mmCIF file of C-alpha atoms in Angstrom:
data_model
loop_
_atom_site.group_PDB
_atom_site.id
_atom_site.type_symbol
_atom_site.label_atom_id
_atom_site.label_comp_id
_atom_site.label_asym_id
_atom_site.label_seq_id
_atom_site.Cartn_x
_atom_site.Cartn_y
_atom_site.Cartn_z
ATOM 1 C CA MET A 1 0.000 0.000 0.000
ATOM 2 C CA ALA A 2 1.269 3.448 -0.849
ATOM 3 C CA ILE A 3 0.241 7.035 -1.326
ATOM 4 C CA ILE A 4 1.505 8.322 -4.660
ATOM 5 C CA ILE A 5 2.058 11.996 -5.404
ATOM 6 C CA THR A 6 0.903 12.845 -8.924
ATOM 7 C CA ILE A 7 2.187 16.400 -9.208
ATOM 8 C CA ASP A 8 3.484 15.680 -12.718
ATOM 9 C CA VAL A 9 -0.068 15.049 -13.972
ATOM 10 C CA MET A 10 -1.348 18.324 -12.554
ATOM 11 C CA LEU A 11 1.701 20.205 -13.877
ATOM 12 C CA ALA A 12 0.875 18.934 -17.366
ATOM 13 C CA LYS A 13 -2.803 19.888 -16.996
ATOM 14 C CA ARG A 14 -1.832 23.393 -15.857
ATOM 15 C CA LYS A 15 0.957 23.696 -18.459
ATOM 16 C CA MET A 16 3.326 24.672 -15.665
ATOM 17 C CA SER A 17 7.022 23.837 -15.411
ATOM 18 C CA VAL A 18 8.703 22.326 -12.377
ATOM 19 C CA THR A 19 10.786 25.497 -12.135
ATOM 20 C CA GLU A 20 7.681 27.685 -12.025
ATOM 21 C CA LEU A 21 6.085 25.475 -9.368
ATOM 22 C CA ALA A 22 9.249 25.555 -7.243
ATOM 23 C CA LYS A 23 9.258 29.359 -7.362
ATOM 24 C CA LYS A 24 5.563 29.628 -6.466
ATOM 25 C CA VAL A 25 5.839 27.137 -3.605
ATOM 26 C CA ARG A 26 9.188 28.570 -2.481
ATOM 27 C CA ILE A 27 10.982 25.256 -2.191
ATOM 28 C CA THR A 28 14.033 24.036 -4.051
ATOM 29 C CA MET A 29 13.947 22.328 -7.422
ATOM 30 C CA ALA A 30 15.517 19.311 -5.723
ATOM 31 C CA ASN A 31 12.613 19.027 -3.272
ATOM 32 C CA ILE A 32 10.013 19.441 -6.019
ATOM 33 C CA SER A 33 11.805 16.704 -7.968
ATOM 34 C CA VAL A 34 11.706 14.398 -4.935
ATOM 35 C CA LEU A 35 7.947 14.929 -4.703
ATOM 36 C CA LYS A 36 7.388 14.645 -8.445
ATOM 37 C CA ASN A 37 9.436 11.456 -8.804
ATOM 38 C CA GLY A 38 7.734 9.687 -5.916
ATOM 39 C CA LYS A 39 10.835 9.551 -3.723
ATOM 40 C CA ALA A 40 9.342 11.551 -0.831
ATOM 41 C CA LYS A 41 8.630 9.712 2.411
ATOM 42 C CA ALA A 42 6.588 12.594 3.823
ATOM 43 C CA MET A 43 5.160 15.998 2.963
ATOM 44 C CA ARG A 44 4.361 18.820 5.354
ATOM 45 C CA PHE A 45 0.811 20.078 5.301
ATOM 46 C CA SER A 46 2.150 23.569 4.660
ATOM 47 C CA THR A 47 3.938 22.290 1.541
ATOM 48 C CA LEU A 48 0.837 20.409 0.410
ATOM 49 C CA GLU A 49 -1.205 23.570 0.889
ATOM 50 C CA ALA A 50 1.296 25.677 -1.065
ATOM 51 C CA VAL A 51 1.424 23.153 -3.927
ATOM 52 C CA CYS A 52 -2.369 23.017 -4.095
ATOM 53 C CA GLU A 53 -2.583 26.798 -4.084
ATOM 54 C CA ALA A 54 0.018 27.102 -6.849
ATOM 55 C CA LEU A 55 -1.670 24.419 -8.973
ATOM 56 C CA GLU A 56 -5.200 25.587 -8.102
ATOM 57 C CA CYS A 57 -6.239 22.090 -7.067
ATOM 58 C CA GLN A 58 -7.353 20.004 -4.098
ATOM 59 C CA PRO A 59 -5.065 17.552 -2.246
ATOM 60 C CA GLY A 60 -6.996 14.658 -3.788
ATOM 61 C CA ASP A 61 -5.987 15.912 -7.227
ATOM 62 C CA ILE A 62 -2.300 15.247 -6.537
ATOM 63 C CA LEU A 63 -2.467 12.341 -4.066
ATOM 64 C CA GLU A 64 -3.456 8.825 -5.021
ATOM 65 C CA TYR A 65 -3.779 5.708 -2.853
ATOM 66 C CA LYS A 66 -2.556 2.416 -4.346
ATOM 67 C CA LYS A 67 -3.086 -0.975 -2.751
#
């Protein structure tokens, strides 16, 4: 079982680059890449909120539960 972060899908839908998202969320490109590539073990709620605000989406739009 795992929670998968699907930021890449929402980035494509919004036609936004990883660089632009990193600037809007105010975290490093390296940390955005960790999230985008599914390597993150955790995400702060404040980061989740900032990502959702930048992508104009809900948490459920970028988080997916896989059994």
